Coordinates of C-alpha atoms (C1' of nucleotides) in Angstrom, one line a residue:
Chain A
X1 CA 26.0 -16.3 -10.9
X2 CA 27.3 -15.0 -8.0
X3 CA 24.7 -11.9 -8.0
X4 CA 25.0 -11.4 -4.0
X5 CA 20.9 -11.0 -3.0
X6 CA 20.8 -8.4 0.0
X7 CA 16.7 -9.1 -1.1
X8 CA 14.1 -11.9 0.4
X9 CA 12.3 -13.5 -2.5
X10 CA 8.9 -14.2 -0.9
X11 CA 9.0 -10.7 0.1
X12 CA 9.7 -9.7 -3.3
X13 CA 7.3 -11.9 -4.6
X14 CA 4.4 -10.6 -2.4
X15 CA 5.0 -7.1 -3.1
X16 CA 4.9 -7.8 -7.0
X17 CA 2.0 -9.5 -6.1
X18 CA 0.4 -6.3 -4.4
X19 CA 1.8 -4.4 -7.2
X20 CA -0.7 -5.8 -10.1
X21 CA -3.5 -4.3 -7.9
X22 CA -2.0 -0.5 -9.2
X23 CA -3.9 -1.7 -13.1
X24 CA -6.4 -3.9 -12.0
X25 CA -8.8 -3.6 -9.3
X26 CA -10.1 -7.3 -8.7
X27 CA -7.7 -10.5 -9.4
X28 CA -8.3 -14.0 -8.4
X29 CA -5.7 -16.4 -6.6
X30 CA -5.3 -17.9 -10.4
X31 CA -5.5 -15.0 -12.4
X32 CA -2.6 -14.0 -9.8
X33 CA -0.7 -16.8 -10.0
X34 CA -0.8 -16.7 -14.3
X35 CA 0.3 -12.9 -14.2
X36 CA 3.4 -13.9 -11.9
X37 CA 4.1 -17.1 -12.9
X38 CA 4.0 -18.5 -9.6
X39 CA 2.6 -22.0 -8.6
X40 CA -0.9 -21.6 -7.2
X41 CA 0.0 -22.9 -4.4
X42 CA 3.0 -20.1 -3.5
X43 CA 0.4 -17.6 -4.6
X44 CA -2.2 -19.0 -1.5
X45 CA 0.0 -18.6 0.9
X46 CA 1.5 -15.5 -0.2
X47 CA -2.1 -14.0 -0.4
X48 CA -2.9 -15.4 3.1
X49 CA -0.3 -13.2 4.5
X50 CA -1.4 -10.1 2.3
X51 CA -5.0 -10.5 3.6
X52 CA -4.1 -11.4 6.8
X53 CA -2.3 -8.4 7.5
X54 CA -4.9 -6.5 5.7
X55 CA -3.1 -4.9 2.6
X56 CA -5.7 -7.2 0.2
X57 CA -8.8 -7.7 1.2
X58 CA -11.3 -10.6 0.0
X59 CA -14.7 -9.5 -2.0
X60 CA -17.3 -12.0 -0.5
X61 CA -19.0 -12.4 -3.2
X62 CA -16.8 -12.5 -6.3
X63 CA -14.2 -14.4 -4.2
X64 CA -11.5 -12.0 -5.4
X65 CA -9.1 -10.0 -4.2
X66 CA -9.1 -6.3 -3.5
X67 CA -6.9 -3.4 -2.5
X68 CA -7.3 -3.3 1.8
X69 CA -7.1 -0.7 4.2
X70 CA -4.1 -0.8 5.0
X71 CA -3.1 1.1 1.9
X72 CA -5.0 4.2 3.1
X73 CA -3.7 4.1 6.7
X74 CA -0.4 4.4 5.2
X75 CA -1.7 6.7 1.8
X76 CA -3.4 9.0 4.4
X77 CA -0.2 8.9 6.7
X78 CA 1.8 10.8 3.7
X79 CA 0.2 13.0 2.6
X80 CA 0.8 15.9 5.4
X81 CA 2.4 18.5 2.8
X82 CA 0.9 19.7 -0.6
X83 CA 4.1 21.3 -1.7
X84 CA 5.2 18.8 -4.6
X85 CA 8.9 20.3 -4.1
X86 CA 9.0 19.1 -0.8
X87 CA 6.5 16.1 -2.2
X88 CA 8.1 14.8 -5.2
X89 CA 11.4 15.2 -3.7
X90 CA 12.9 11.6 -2.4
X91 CA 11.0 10.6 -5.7
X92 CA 13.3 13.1 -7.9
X93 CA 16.4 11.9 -5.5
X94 CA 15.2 7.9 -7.4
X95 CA 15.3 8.9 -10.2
X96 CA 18.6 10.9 -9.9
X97 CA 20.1 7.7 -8.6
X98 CA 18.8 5.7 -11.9
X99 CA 19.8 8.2 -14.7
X100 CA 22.7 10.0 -13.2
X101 CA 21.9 13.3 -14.2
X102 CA 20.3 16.4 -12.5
X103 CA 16.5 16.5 -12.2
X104 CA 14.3 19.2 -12.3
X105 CA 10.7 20.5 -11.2
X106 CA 9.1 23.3 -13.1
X107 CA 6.1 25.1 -12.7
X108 CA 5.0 27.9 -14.8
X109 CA 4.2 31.6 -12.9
X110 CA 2.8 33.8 -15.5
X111 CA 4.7 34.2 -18.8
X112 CA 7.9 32.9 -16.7
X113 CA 9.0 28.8 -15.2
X114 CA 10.2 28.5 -12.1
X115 CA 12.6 25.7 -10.6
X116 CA 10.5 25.0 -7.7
X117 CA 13.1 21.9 -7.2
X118 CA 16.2 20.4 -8.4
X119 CA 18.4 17.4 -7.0
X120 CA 21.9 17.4 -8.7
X121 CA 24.0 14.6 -10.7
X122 CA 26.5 13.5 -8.3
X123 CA 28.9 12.8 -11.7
X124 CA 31.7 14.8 -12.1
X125 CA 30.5 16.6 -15.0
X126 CA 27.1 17.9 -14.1
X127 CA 24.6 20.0 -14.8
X128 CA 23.8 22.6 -11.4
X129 CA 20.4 24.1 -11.4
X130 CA 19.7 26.5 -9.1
X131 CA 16.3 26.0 -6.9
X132 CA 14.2 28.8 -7.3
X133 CA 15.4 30.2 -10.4
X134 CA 12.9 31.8 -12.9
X135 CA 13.5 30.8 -16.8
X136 CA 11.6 32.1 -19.5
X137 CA 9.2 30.0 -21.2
X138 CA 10.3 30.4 -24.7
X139 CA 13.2 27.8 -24.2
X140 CA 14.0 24.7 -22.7
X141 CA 12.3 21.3 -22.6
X142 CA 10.5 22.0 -19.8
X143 CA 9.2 25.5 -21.0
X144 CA 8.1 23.5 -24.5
X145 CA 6.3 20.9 -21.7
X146 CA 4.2 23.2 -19.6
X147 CA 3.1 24.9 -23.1
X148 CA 2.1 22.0 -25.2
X149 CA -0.1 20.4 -22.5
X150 CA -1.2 23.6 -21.2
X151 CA -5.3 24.4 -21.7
X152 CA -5.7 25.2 -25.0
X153 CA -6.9 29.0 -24.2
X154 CA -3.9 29.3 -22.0
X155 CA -2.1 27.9 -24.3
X156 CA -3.3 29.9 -27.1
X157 CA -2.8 33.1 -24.7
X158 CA 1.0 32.2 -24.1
X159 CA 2.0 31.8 -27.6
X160 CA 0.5 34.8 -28.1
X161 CA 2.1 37.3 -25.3
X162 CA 5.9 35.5 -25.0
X163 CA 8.8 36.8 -26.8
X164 CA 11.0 35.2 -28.9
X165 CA 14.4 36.4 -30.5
X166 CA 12.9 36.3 -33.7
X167 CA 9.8 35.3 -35.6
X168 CA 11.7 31.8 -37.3
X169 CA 12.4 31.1 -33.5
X170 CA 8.7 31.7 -32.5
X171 CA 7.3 29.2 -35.6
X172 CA 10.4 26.5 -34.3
X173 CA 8.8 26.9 -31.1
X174 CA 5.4 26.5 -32.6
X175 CA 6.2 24.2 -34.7
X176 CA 7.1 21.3 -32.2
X177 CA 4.3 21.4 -29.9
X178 CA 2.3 18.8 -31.7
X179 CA 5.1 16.9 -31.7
X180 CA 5.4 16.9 -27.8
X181 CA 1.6 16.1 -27.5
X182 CA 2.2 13.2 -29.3
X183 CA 5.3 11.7 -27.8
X184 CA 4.6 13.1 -24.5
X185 CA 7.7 14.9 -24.0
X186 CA 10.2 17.5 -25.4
X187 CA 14.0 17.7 -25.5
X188 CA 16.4 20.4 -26.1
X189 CA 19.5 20.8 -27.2
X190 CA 21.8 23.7 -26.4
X191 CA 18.9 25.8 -26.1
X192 CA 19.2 27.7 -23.2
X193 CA 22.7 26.8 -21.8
X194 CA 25.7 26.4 -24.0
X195 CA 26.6 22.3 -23.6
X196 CA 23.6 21.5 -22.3
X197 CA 20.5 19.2 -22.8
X198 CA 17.3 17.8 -21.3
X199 CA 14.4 15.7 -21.6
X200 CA 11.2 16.8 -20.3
X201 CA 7.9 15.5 -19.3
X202 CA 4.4 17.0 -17.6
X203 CA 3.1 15.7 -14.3
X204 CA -0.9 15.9 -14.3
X205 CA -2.1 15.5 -10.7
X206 CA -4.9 13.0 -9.8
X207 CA -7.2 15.6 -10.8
X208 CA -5.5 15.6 -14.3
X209 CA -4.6 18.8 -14.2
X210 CA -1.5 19.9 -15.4
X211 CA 0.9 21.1 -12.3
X212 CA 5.1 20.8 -13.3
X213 CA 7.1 19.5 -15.7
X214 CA 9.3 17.2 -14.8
X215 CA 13.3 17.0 -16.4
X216 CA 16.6 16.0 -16.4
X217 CA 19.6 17.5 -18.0
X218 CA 23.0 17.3 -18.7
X219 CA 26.0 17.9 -20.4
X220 CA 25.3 17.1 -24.6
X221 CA 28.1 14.9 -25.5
X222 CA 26.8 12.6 -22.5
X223 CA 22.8 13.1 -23.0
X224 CA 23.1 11.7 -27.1
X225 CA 19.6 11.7 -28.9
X226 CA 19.5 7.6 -28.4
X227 CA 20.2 8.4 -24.2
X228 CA 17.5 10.8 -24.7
X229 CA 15.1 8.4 -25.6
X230 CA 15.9 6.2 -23.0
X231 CA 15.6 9.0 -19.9
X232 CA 12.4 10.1 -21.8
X233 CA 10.5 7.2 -20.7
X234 CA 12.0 6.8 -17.4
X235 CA 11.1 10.6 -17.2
X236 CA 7.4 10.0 -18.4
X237 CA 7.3 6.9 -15.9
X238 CA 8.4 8.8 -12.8
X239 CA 6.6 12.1 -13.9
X240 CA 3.4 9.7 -13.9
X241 CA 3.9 8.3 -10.8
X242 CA 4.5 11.6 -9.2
X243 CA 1.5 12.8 -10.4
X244 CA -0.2 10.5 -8.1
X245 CA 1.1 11.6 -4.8
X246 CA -0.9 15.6 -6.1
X247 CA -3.8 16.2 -5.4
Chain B
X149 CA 2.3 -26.9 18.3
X150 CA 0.9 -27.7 14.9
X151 CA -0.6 -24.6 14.1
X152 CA -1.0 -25.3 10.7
X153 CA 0.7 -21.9 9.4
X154 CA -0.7 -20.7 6.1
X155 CA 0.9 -17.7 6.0
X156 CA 4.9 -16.8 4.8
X157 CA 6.5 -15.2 7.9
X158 CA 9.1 -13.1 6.1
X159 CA 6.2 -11.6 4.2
X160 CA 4.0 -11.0 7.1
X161 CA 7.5 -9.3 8.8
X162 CA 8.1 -7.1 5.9
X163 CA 4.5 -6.2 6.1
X164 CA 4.8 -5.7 9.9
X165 CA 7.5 -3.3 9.0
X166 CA 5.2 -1.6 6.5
X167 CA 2.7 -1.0 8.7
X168 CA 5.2 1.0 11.5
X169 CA 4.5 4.2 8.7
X170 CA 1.1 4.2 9.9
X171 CA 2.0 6.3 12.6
X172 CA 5.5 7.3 12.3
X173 CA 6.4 9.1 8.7
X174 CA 10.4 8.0 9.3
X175 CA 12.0 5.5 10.6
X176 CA 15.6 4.5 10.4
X177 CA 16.9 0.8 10.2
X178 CA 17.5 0.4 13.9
X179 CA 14.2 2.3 14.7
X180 CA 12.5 -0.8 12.7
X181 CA 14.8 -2.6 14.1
X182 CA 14.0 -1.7 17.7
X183 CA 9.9 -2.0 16.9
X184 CA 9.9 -4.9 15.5
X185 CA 12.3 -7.2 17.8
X186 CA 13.9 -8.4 14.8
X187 CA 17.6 -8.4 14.1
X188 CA 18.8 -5.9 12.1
X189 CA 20.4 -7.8 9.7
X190 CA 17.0 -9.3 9.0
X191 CA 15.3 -5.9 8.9
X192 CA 17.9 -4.6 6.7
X193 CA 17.3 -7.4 4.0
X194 CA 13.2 -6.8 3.8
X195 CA 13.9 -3.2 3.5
X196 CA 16.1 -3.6 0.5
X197 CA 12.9 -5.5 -0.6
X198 CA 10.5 -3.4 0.5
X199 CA 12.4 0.0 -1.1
X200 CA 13.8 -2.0 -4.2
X201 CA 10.0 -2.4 -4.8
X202 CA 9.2 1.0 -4.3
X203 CA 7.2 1.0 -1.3
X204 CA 9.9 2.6 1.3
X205 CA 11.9 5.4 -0.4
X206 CA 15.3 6.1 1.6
X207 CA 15.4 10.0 2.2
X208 CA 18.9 10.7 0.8
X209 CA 19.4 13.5 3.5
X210 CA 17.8 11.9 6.6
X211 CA 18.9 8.1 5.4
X212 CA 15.7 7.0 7.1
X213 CA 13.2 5.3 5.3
X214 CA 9.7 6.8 3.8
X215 CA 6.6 5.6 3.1
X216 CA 6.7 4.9 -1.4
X217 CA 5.5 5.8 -4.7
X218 CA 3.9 2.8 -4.8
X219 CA 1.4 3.2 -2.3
X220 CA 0.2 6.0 -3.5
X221 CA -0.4 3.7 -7.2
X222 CA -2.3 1.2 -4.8
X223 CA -4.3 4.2 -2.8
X224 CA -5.3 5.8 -6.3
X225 CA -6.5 2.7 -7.9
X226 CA -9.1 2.0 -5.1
X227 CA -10.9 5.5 -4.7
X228 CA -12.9 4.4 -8.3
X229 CA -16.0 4.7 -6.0
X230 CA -17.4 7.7 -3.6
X231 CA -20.1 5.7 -2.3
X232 CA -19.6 4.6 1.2
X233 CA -21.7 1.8 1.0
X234 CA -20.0 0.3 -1.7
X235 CA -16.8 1.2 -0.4
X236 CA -17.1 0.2 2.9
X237 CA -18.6 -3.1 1.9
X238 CA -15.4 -5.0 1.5
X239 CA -14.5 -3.8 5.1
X240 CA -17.7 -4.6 6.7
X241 CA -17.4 -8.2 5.8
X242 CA -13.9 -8.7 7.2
X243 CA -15.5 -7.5 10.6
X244 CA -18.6 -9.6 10.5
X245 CA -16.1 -12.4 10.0
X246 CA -14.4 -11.3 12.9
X247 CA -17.3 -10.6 15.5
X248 CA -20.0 -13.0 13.7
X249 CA -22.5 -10.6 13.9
X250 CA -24.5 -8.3 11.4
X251 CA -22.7 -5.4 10.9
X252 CA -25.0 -2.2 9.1
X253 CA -24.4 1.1 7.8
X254 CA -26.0 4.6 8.7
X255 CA -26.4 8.0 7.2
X256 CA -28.8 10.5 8.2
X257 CA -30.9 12.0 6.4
X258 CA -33.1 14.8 7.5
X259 CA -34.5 13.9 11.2
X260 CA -34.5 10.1 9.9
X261 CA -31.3 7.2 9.4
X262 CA -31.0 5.0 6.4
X263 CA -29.1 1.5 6.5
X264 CA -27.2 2.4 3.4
X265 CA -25.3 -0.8 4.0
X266 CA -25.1 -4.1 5.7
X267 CA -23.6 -7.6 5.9
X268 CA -25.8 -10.3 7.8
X269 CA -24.1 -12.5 10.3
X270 CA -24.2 -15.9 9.5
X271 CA -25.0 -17.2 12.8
X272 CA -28.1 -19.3 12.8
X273 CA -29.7 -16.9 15.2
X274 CA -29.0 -13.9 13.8
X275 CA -30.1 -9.9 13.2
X276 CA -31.4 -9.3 9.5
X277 CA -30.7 -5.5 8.3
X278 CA -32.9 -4.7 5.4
X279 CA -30.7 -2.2 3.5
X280 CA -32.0 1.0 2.4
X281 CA -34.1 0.6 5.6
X282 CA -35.2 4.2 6.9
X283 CA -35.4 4.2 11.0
X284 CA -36.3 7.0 13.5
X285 CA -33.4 8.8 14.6
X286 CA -35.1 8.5 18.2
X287 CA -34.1 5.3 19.0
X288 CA -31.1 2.8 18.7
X289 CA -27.7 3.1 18.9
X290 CA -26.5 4.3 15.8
X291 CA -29.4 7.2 16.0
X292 CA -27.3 8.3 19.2
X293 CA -24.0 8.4 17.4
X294 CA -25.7 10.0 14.6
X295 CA -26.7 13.2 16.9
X296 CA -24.1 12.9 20.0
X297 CA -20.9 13.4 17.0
X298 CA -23.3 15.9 14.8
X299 CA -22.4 19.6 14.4
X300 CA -23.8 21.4 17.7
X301 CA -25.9 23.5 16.0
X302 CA -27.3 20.7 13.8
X303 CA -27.7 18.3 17.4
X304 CA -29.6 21.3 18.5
X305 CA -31.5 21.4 16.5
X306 CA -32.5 18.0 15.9
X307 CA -33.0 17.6 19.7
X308 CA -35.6 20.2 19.2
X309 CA -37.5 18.4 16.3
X310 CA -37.3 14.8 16.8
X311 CA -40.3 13.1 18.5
X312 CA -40.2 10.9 21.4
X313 CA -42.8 8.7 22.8
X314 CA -42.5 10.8 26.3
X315 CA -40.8 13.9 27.6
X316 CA -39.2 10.6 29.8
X317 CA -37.4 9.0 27.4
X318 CA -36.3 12.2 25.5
X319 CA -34.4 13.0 28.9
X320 CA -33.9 9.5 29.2
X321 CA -32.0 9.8 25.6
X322 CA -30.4 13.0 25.6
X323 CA -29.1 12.2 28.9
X324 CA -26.5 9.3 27.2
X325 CA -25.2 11.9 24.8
X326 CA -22.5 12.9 26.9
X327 CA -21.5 9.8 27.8
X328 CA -21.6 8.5 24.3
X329 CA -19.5 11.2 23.3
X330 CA -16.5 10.4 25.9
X331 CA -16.4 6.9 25.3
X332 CA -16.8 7.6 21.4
X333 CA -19.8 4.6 20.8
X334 CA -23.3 3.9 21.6
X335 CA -25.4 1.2 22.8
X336 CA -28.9 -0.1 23.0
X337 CA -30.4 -3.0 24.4
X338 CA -34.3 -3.7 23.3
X339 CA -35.0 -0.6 22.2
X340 CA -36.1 -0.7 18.9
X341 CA -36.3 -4.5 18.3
X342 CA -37.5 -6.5 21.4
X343 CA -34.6 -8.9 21.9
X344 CA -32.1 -6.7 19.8
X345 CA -29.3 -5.3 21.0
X346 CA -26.7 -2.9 19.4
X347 CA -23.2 -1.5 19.5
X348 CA -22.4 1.9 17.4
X349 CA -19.8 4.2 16.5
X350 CA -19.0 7.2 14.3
X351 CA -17.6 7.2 11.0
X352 CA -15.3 10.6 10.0
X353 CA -14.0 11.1 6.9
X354 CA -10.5 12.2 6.1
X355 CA -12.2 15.8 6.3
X356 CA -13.5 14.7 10.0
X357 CA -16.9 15.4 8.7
X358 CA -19.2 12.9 10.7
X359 CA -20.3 10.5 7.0
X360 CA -22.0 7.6 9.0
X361 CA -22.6 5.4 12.2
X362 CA -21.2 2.0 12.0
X363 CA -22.9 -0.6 14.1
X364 CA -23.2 -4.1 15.1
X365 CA -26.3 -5.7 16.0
X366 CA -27.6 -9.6 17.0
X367 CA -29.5 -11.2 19.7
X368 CA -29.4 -9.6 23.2
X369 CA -28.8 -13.0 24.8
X370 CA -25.6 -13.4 22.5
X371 CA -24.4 -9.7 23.3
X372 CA -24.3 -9.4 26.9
X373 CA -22.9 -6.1 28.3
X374 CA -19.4 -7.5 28.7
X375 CA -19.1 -9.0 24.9
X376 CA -20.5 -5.6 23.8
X377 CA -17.8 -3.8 25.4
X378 CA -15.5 -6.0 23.0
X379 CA -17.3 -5.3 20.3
X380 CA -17.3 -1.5 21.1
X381 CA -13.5 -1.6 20.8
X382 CA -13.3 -3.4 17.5
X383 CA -16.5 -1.6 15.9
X384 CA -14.2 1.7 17.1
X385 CA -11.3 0.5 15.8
X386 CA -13.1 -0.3 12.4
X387 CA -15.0 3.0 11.8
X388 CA -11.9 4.7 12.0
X389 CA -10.0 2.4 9.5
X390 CA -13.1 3.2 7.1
X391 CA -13.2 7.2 7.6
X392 CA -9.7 6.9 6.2
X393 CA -11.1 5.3 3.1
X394 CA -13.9 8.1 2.3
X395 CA -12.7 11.7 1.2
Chain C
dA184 C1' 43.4 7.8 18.6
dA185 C1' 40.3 5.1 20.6
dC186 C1' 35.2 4.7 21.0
dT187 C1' 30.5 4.6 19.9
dG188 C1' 26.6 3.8 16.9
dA189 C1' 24.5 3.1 12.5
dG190 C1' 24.5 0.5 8.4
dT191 C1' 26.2 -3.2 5.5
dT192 C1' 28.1 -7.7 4.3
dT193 C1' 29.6 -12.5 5.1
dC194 C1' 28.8 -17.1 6.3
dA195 C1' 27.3 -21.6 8.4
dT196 C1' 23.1 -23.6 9.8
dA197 C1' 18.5 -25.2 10.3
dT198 C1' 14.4 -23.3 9.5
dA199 C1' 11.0 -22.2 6.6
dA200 C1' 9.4 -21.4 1.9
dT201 C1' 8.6 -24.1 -2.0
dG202 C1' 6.1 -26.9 -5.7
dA203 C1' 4.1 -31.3 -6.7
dA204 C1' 0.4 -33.7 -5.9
dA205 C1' -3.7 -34.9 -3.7
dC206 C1' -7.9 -33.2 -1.9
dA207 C1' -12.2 -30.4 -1.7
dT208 C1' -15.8 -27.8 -3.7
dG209 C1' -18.6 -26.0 -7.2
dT210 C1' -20.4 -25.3 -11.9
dG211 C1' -21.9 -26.4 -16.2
dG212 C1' -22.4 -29.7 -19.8
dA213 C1' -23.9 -33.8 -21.9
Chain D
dT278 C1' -27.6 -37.7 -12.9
dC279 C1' -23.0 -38.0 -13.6
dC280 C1' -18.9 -36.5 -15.4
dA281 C1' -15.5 -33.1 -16.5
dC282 C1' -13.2 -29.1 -15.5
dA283 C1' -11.8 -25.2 -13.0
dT284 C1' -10.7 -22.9 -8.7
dG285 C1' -9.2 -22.9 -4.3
dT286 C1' -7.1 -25.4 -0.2
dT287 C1' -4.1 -28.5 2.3
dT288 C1' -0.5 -31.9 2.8
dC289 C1' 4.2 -33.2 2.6
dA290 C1' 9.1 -34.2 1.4
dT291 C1' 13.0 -31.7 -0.2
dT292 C1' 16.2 -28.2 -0.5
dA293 C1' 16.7 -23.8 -1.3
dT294 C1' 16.5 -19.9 1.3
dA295 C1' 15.9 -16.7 5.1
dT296 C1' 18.0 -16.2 9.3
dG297 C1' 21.1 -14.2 13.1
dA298 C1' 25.8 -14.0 14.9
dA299 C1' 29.7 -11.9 14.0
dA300 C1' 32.8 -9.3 11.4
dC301 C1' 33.5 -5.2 9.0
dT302 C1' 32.9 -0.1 7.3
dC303 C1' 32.3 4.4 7.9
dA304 C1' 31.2 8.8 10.5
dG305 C1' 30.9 11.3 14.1
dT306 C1' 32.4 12.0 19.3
dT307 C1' 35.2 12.3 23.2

DNA sequence: AACTGAGTTTCATATAATGAAACATGTGGA
DNA sequence: TCCACATGTTTCATTATATGAAACTCAGTT
């Protein structure tokens, strides 16, 4: 029990508060206080200091809460680049720090993927990818990724013009991408790199257009098929919230 | 000293510290520090709170502190609407509260205004805005910050094709323009509405398009020159908080 | 090596956040 | 009309909890 807090509850509290505003757009003080389990009367003064400095605000007439503007002073503060490798990054450097293996942004130029961004595993054993490098899109997670949720003509296009080592590799390929759709990722194992795996998921910007795909890879003895699953979600999660910081 | 204190201070200091991204995009702990007045060690617990949360994000290289993911959750949850009039609503209300005055909305359209919006005071005495009124763009003060902020070439022309009553109070009301312009809002005392007076600014959107003209209107006996000056500042001060919210 | 400055942790203390309960207000049902 | 119920607001005693001083790292400077 000795789980040293370096945190301030009410702080906490309020925040998780102004978190249930990223599904719903309208809550009341007791639909607030059921969905935290917090005592009504917590939740009132926690809201008075949300509205009071502006980051809910109070619909007049339904008597509910709302998103306020403070959200866009600070949304519109942030968003002075476009470049999601210089975007996404202190977002990849999270989720480095939570799954302990290198992450990578792709984006697909032509018939080719580039790594527009990468922040290494600081574990002893890692995988290194190079920023900047250009992969083909025949293997990989990543590659599988920005194929399977491409447009279906481009998609259609792609499997037709890229090259594969042979035709049982093509129809492997092939073969998974309905797969991927479904799950909404890929994985790989000891395709590309000898030792190596990943887990890969797309990032669709706000205007739900696919952009990058998101992954994280690693040695194979550490990233086991039950760690992949694990990563995968936390991959989909992060490569969803990233998608919201594109426009 | 019995101000009855509704409101959780750490909260309202961790949202204090939030709001310091507004204008700065980084900030290290003894930056916040140093802004705030608070002691670091207190700063340093509501930022483990506020990035544990993921609403600061540390940049790994800088080790200063960025606006979060989560923000950008909140921001994309409210844009479910592109009308300003809805949109603005919830804003509109906080600053009737705040002034206790009828606050209205206005686009142009053509060589007329329309009140695409308004919240009515609830003074007993008070202005009553029609919405959806249409108004000549000759008079009042949100028909002067509707031309003074317009394109040049649009104010041009407009200047050519409105009507006034005499060539006198055309001069009379292109002469404010400049004015209007430097001080950034408008005002007008019985012009339209005998015993009316009005306060008015410009709305930009995050594309600094001119969208609207945001004004404030009541009795002229309960807005003298002096209280209208204060109003200017806040009616300002909440058109720009608005243009942030329309894209 | 000593010094500065930024960040982090520890710790005793009193403040300040808490939750129960009472109060207020409003709405719909009987 | 009156009662019941739900939602929001305020009060208040209690103690947990946030606080700030100080001590402690850890790097980078001089």
């Amino acid at each position: 029990m000795d789980d040293t807090k370096l945190t301030v509850r009410a702080v906490e509290r309020a925040l998780d508060i102004l978190s249930l505003f990223t599904d719903e757009t309208e809550l009341s003080l007791t639909e607030i206080a059921a969905k935290t389990e917090l005592h009504k009367s917590t939740v009132h003064r926690l809201l008075a200091s949300l509205e009071g400095k502006g980051y809910l605000v109070r619909n007049a007439e339904t008597e509910k809460y709302r998103i306020g503007f403070r959200i866009w002073e600070l949304a519109a503060n942030m968003s002075q680049s476009d470049d999601p490798g210089v975007l996404l990054q202190p977002e990849m450097e999270r989720l480095r720090d939570s799954l302990g293996e290198t992450i990578s942004l792709y984006v697909r130029d032509g018939n080719e993927r580039i790594r527009i961004q990468a922040v290494q595993s600081n574990q002893a054993i890692r995988r290194v990818a190079p920023i900047g490098a250009r992969l083909p899109l025949s293997v990989g997670a990543s590659s599988k990724v920005l194929i399977a949720f491409a447009e279906p003509d481009e998609q259609a296009q792609l499997l037709q013009e890229l090259e594969w080592a042979s035709p049982a590799d093509r129809d492997a390929f092939v073969g998974q991408l309905g797969d991927i759709r479904r799950l909404g990722y890929a994985t790989s194992i000891e395709e590309r790199e000898p030792g190596a795996a990943a887990v890969s998921a797309p990032i669709y910007n706000r205007a739900h257009k696919l952009v990058a795909a998101l992954g994280v890879s690693g040695p194979s003895n550490r990233l086991t098929l039950e760690k992949m699953k694990e990563h995968a979600m936390l991959i989909i999660e992060g490569a969803n919230r990233m998608g919201k910081m594109l426009k």
